XYZ file of C-alpha atoms in Angstrom:
375
model
C 89.186 6.950 -149.636
C 91.348 6.073 -147.205
C 89.909 3.860 -144.146
C 88.751 6.290 -141.089
C 88.357 5.331 -137.949
C 84.991 5.394 -136.228
C 84.678 4.147 -133.126
C 84.591 0.375 -134.033
C 82.145 0.409 -137.282
C 83.236 -0.060 -140.625
C 84.604 2.801 -142.662
C 83.247 3.264 -145.614
C 85.648 2.177 -148.063
C 85.405 -1.334 -146.390
C 81.755 -1.981 -147.483
C 83.013 -3.921 -150.570
C 82.875 -7.165 -148.896
C 79.057 -7.364 -148.462
C 79.981 -7.201 -152.679
C 82.105 -10.344 -152.972
C 81.199 -13.112 -155.698
C 79.770 -16.252 -154.409
C 83.043 -17.833 -154.766
C 85.039 -15.358 -152.189
C 83.746 -16.174 -148.648
C 84.289 -13.421 -146.685
C 85.630 -13.357 -142.915
C 82.573 -14.164 -140.667
C 82.654 -11.073 -138.082
C 83.738 -8.420 -140.816
C 80.325 -9.425 -142.732
C 78.661 -9.115 -139.961
C 80.592 -5.488 -138.867
C 79.712 -4.496 -142.958
C 75.928 -5.328 -142.960
C 75.834 -3.700 -139.255
C 77.478 -0.633 -140.947
C 75.105 -0.988 -144.456
C 71.265 -1.743 -142.648
C 72.042 0.935 -140.016
C 74.282 3.841 -142.151
C 70.962 6.536 -142.363
C 72.027 6.698 -145.750
C 72.012 3.123 -146.538
C 69.923 1.338 -144.472
C 66.080 0.187 -144.964
C 63.506 2.342 -143.762
C 62.257 -0.363 -141.551
C 65.314 -1.610 -139.920
C 65.908 2.539 -138.988
C 63.078 2.819 -137.022
C 63.202 -0.352 -134.725
C 66.827 0.481 -134.589
C 65.527 2.824 -132.296
C 63.487 0.113 -130.088
C 66.237 -1.935 -129.811
C 68.337 -2.098 -126.293
C 71.380 -1.962 -127.967
C 73.506 -0.014 -130.560
C 73.664 -2.281 -134.072
C 76.757 0.301 -135.081
C 78.403 -0.852 -131.877
C 77.673 -3.065 -129.842
C 77.197 -5.911 -132.841
C 81.010 -6.605 -133.249
C 80.405 -10.574 -134.875
C 78.528 -13.214 -136.154
C 78.351 -13.891 -132.203
C 76.177 -10.482 -131.671
C 73.486 -12.064 -133.919
C 71.699 -13.177 -130.890
C 71.117 -9.766 -129.207
C 68.415 -9.152 -132.367
C 64.335 -9.985 -131.303
C 62.865 -12.048 -133.872
C 61.285 -9.194 -136.185
C 60.125 -12.022 -138.886
C 56.297 -11.799 -137.895
C 56.901 -7.861 -138.366
C 57.450 -8.676 -141.728
C 53.343 -9.490 -142.584
C 52.014 -6.012 -143.007
C 55.446 -4.159 -143.312
C 55.195 -1.972 -146.910
C 57.786 -3.451 -149.038
C 59.940 -0.395 -150.179
C 60.069 -0.238 -146.652
C 62.676 -3.392 -146.670
C 64.739 -2.496 -149.516
C 68.471 -0.391 -147.810
C 68.049 2.866 -149.253
C 71.793 2.251 -150.042
C 70.577 0.843 -153.375
C 69.235 4.177 -154.695
C 66.379 5.218 -155.864
C 65.314 2.753 -158.558
C 67.126 -0.435 -156.935
C 66.786 -3.335 -159.289
C 64.757 -5.523 -157.643
C 63.553 -8.986 -158.767
C 60.634 -9.663 -156.787
C 58.895 -9.092 -153.388
C 58.079 -12.827 -152.379
C 56.061 -14.611 -148.983
C 56.159 -17.157 -147.268
C 54.317 -19.949 -147.158
C 51.274 -18.543 -145.133
C 50.869 -22.143 -143.418
C 50.463 -20.325 -140.109
C 49.033 -16.914 -140.556
C 49.316 -14.486 -142.852
C 52.498 -14.280 -145.402
C 55.590 -12.688 -144.080
C 57.528 -10.745 -146.843
C 60.840 -9.986 -148.070
C 62.204 -7.843 -151.251
C 65.037 -9.591 -152.990
C 67.335 -7.175 -155.037
C 68.946 -8.891 -158.511
C 72.644 -8.911 -156.889
C 71.253 -11.250 -154.144
C 70.028 -13.396 -156.358
C 72.910 -13.494 -158.651
C 74.573 -14.261 -155.575
C 72.557 -17.634 -154.729
C 72.667 -18.628 -158.130
C 75.570 -18.968 -158.768
C 76.936 -20.540 -155.416
C 73.488 -23.280 -156.340
C 74.794 -23.878 -159.607
C 78.352 -24.376 -158.409
C 76.932 -27.171 -155.829
C 74.555 -28.886 -159.134
C 78.139 -29.381 -160.958
C 79.962 -31.374 -158.235
C 76.683 -33.582 -158.440
C 77.306 -33.941 -161.918
C 74.327 -32.279 -163.177
C 74.591 -31.265 -166.472
C 74.591 -28.047 -168.048
C 73.165 -26.661 -170.978
C 70.494 -28.981 -170.889
C 66.318 -28.380 -170.435
C 64.853 -27.792 -167.090
C 61.040 -29.216 -166.161
C 60.530 -27.240 -162.983
C 56.774 -28.254 -161.045
C 57.090 -25.862 -158.576
C 55.439 -22.443 -157.350
C 55.517 -19.298 -160.041
C 55.475 -16.825 -156.657
C 54.842 -15.521 -154.420
C 57.753 -17.744 -153.414
C 61.042 -17.438 -153.880
C 61.524 -20.952 -155.072
C 59.899 -20.359 -158.387
C 62.197 -17.447 -159.140
C 65.000 -19.553 -158.356
C 64.117 -22.378 -159.991
C 63.910 -19.624 -163.794
C 67.482 -18.332 -162.845
C 68.868 -21.896 -162.584
C 67.172 -23.066 -166.086
C 68.405 -19.722 -167.762
C 72.367 -19.747 -166.532
C 73.262 -23.808 -165.825
C 70.929 -25.315 -168.174
C 69.043 -24.148 -171.394
C 65.627 -23.998 -171.355
C 63.260 -23.656 -168.823
C 59.541 -25.430 -168.603
C 57.785 -24.508 -165.690
C 54.652 -25.954 -164.421
C 52.983 -23.417 -161.938
C 52.367 -24.956 -158.410
C 49.332 -23.367 -156.202
C 50.748 -24.927 -152.243
C 48.577 -23.050 -150.671
C 45.141 -23.459 -152.517
C 46.573 -27.713 -151.621
C 46.652 -26.819 -148.080
C 43.577 -25.138 -147.426
C 41.935 -27.718 -149.815
C 43.527 -30.499 -146.692
C 42.778 -28.038 -143.657
C 39.046 -27.696 -144.991
C 38.835 -32.188 -145.133
C 38.503 -31.652 -149.035
C 41.180 -34.392 -149.193
C 39.964 -35.610 -152.835
C 40.139 -32.486 -154.224
C 43.467 -32.067 -153.049
C 44.340 -35.736 -154.530
C 42.930 -34.379 -157.866
C 44.808 -30.961 -158.174
C 47.867 -32.723 -157.275
C 47.302 -35.663 -160.294
C 46.667 -32.634 -163.090
C 49.853 -30.611 -162.037
C 51.283 -34.514 -162.922
C 49.520 -34.468 -165.568
C 50.998 -31.955 -167.305
C 54.497 -32.876 -166.082
C 53.730 -36.046 -168.255
C 52.920 -34.332 -171.581
C 55.765 -32.044 -171.093
C 58.356 -35.392 -170.372
C 56.734 -36.926 -173.601
C 57.550 -34.781 -175.943
C 60.392 -32.626 -174.592
C 64.101 -33.465 -174.420
C 64.229 -33.191 -170.070
C 67.838 -33.331 -168.581
C 66.623 -31.770 -165.064
C 63.463 -32.467 -163.204
C 63.093 -30.098 -160.033
C 60.053 -31.524 -157.758
C 59.104 -31.861 -154.471
C 59.006 -35.149 -152.951
C 55.247 -35.486 -152.319
C 55.108 -35.344 -155.806
C 58.224 -37.124 -156.640
C 56.355 -39.687 -155.261
C 52.688 -39.698 -157.277
C 55.433 -39.852 -160.171
C 57.163 -42.753 -159.292
C 53.472 -44.871 -158.833
C 53.073 -43.856 -162.929
C 54.912 -46.475 -164.755
C 55.270 -44.138 -168.001
C 56.315 -41.194 -165.947
C 59.495 -43.584 -164.067
C 60.234 -44.913 -168.102
C 60.202 -41.523 -169.204
C 62.682 -40.235 -166.521
C 65.068 -43.503 -166.514
C 65.238 -42.350 -170.650
C 65.378 -38.425 -170.731
C 66.147 -37.379 -167.267
C 70.047 -37.359 -166.668
C 69.413 -35.665 -162.708
C 65.996 -34.652 -159.377
C 66.417 -31.447 -157.788
C 63.748 -31.807 -155.113
C 62.909 -29.576 -152.883
C 60.519 -29.268 -149.795
C 60.340 -29.969 -146.107
C 61.238 -33.654 -145.913
C 62.719 -37.090 -147.941
C 63.005 -39.766 -145.537
C 66.351 -41.638 -145.971
C 64.661 -45.001 -147.179
C 62.884 -43.728 -149.939
C 65.648 -41.475 -151.008
C 67.615 -44.397 -150.733
C 64.826 -45.791 -152.972
C 64.201 -43.747 -155.904
C 68.336 -43.404 -156.208
C 69.033 -47.256 -156.268
C 65.974 -48.792 -157.697
C 63.174 -46.755 -159.159
C 65.718 -43.954 -160.648
C 69.157 -45.809 -160.680
C 70.074 -43.360 -164.413
C 69.158 -40.137 -162.401
C 71.401 -38.053 -160.030
C 69.045 -36.991 -156.882
C 70.226 -33.680 -155.136
C 67.928 -32.224 -152.790
C 68.055 -28.714 -151.745
C 66.075 -27.013 -148.089
C 64.910 -23.588 -147.422
C 63.294 -20.802 -146.852
C 61.755 -17.650 -148.774
C 62.354 -15.657 -145.514
C 66.365 -16.183 -145.550
C 65.785 -16.141 -149.415
C 67.308 -18.938 -150.362
C 68.352 -22.241 -149.858
C 71.061 -25.202 -148.257
C 72.576 -27.752 -150.432
C 72.690 -31.416 -150.088
C 76.220 -32.543 -148.807
C 77.643 -34.372 -151.423
C 79.131 -37.841 -150.945
C 75.812 -39.033 -148.870
C 75.775 -42.996 -149.106
C 72.065 -44.352 -149.858
C 70.054 -45.128 -146.633
C 71.938 -42.093 -144.514
C 69.679 -38.782 -143.840
C 70.610 -36.119 -146.912
C 72.798 -33.399 -144.337
C 72.120 -30.009 -146.038
C 75.199 -27.371 -145.764
C 74.526 -23.641 -145.954
C 75.496 -20.995 -148.757
C 77.621 -19.616 -145.549
C 78.428 -16.750 -143.825
C 75.315 -15.093 -145.594
C 73.118 -17.889 -144.945
C 73.133 -19.770 -141.250
C 71.647 -22.366 -139.334
C 71.517 -23.252 -135.925
C 69.620 -26.064 -134.002
C 68.365 -25.254 -131.089
C 65.920 -26.415 -128.251
C 63.175 -23.675 -128.851
C 62.081 -23.324 -124.759
C 65.687 -22.265 -124.408
C 66.798 -21.063 -127.691
C 70.257 -23.137 -126.855
C 71.905 -25.276 -129.011
C 71.191 -29.096 -129.236
C 73.867 -31.662 -128.908
C 75.441 -32.737 -132.363
C 73.184 -35.620 -133.282
C 70.542 -34.700 -131.671
C 66.610 -33.058 -133.333
C 66.078 -29.729 -132.542
C 64.354 -26.948 -133.973
C 66.080 -24.787 -136.861
C 66.840 -20.904 -136.320
C 67.751 -19.276 -139.409
C 70.027 -16.026 -139.884
C 70.237 -13.962 -143.253
C 73.399 -11.566 -143.328
C 73.916 -9.844 -146.473
C 74.144 -6.050 -148.591
C 70.115 -7.243 -149.788
C 68.571 -8.549 -146.403
C 69.579 -8.434 -142.439
C 66.895 -11.314 -140.742
C 68.680 -12.489 -137.917
C 67.444 -15.114 -135.521
C 63.967 -16.559 -136.953
C 63.017 -19.454 -135.893
C 61.328 -21.953 -138.100
C 58.923 -23.851 -137.846
C 60.959 -26.925 -138.839
C 62.817 -29.623 -136.648
C 66.169 -31.225 -137.560
C 68.488 -33.315 -136.443
C 72.051 -30.815 -135.551
C 75.031 -31.861 -137.692
C 78.621 -30.211 -137.545
C 79.151 -27.213 -140.425
C 82.063 -28.048 -142.823
C 85.123 -26.958 -142.013
C 85.566 -23.194 -142.053
C 81.480 -22.659 -142.077
C 79.532 -21.010 -139.507
C 76.614 -22.058 -137.600
C 74.850 -25.828 -138.014
C 74.480 -27.657 -140.685
C 70.762 -29.879 -140.494
C 69.810 -33.819 -141.703
C 66.419 -35.634 -141.127
C 64.272 -31.608 -141.931
C 60.757 -32.403 -140.653
C 57.718 -30.188 -140.211
C 57.096 -29.583 -136.203
C 53.176 -30.145 -135.511
C 51.863 -27.187 -134.597
C 53.930 -23.136 -135.346
C 52.321 -20.140 -133.485
C 49.472 -22.166 -132.206
C 48.522 -23.199 -136.409
C 48.529 -27.057 -136.908
C 51.084 -27.204 -139.952
C 50.042 -28.440 -143.062
C 52.348 -29.943 -145.728
C 50.596 -31.226 -148.405
C 52.339 -30.808 -152.041
C 55.572 -29.920 -150.065
């Protein structure tokens, strides 16, 4: 079909930009225009966005011409607490879409928010992530051990797909961060400690009996592992790489792990959110003792580090609150103010938005205290 002039909107045959493989980065503005046509076209958009468009004070099909115009959108993340999951699936996926799962936020502040993940997006994300693992020297075709939630957070599905496509077999120990946060909030810290030790006990058995080459774990649990001499010895003897994910790991602790506690293993971090259906990866080449810098899967996932009061970008090197955007065929969720702060860092050349370093949770979010627990 030849291209058709439809008043500045993206012609139908240009929507293929939404289907590019992970290693082909689209022009950011062209991606945004194609996403507007997809998410707000009556034949392809989701029921949620088609209805929500009626309340916007602008027309996404005509007024959103590029990446900078995403700022026109309100933050609708809190509206995703009770929207029927089926209303979040773009109609363009057909009557029987290939959906990997319905995933939820941590529920740290109020009821969880939900997003739906089509299979094509997860394949693209994991392909990008696997390429990052290669850059950091993660071995291929080895067995993985993951201490992660199996659900409803997306991290468990990312682990399973990563183990299957980059590694060989995946051994997963289920983790319930919501239960730990509840115990802590109710003053039952002893029970939370006992639960965490129970999880580490399970990891110990797997490490004793299986040839684990890659381990995925959260920083608080890695700290507990580091206190057990047997586990430290097992990891240094067997594990070639550790992928950690969670809110934060301070530079001194990371340097200690890299140089003294786990010197035989590559250490690599990621930072993400279920609400953006993805993760950002640690920049390669960071020296021990320097803060980890996280680069996004731009232009699909982008960060901005802002003053939460004004929503204006803070200066590079200054701390602000993280705003996340997701723009893809699978999901449109711009301007989501996250519960984390970060130091603003310039993104790599050619990528949109900011990179983030020194991730830390805010003390309160939506008038609720933030509890990290096992993350």
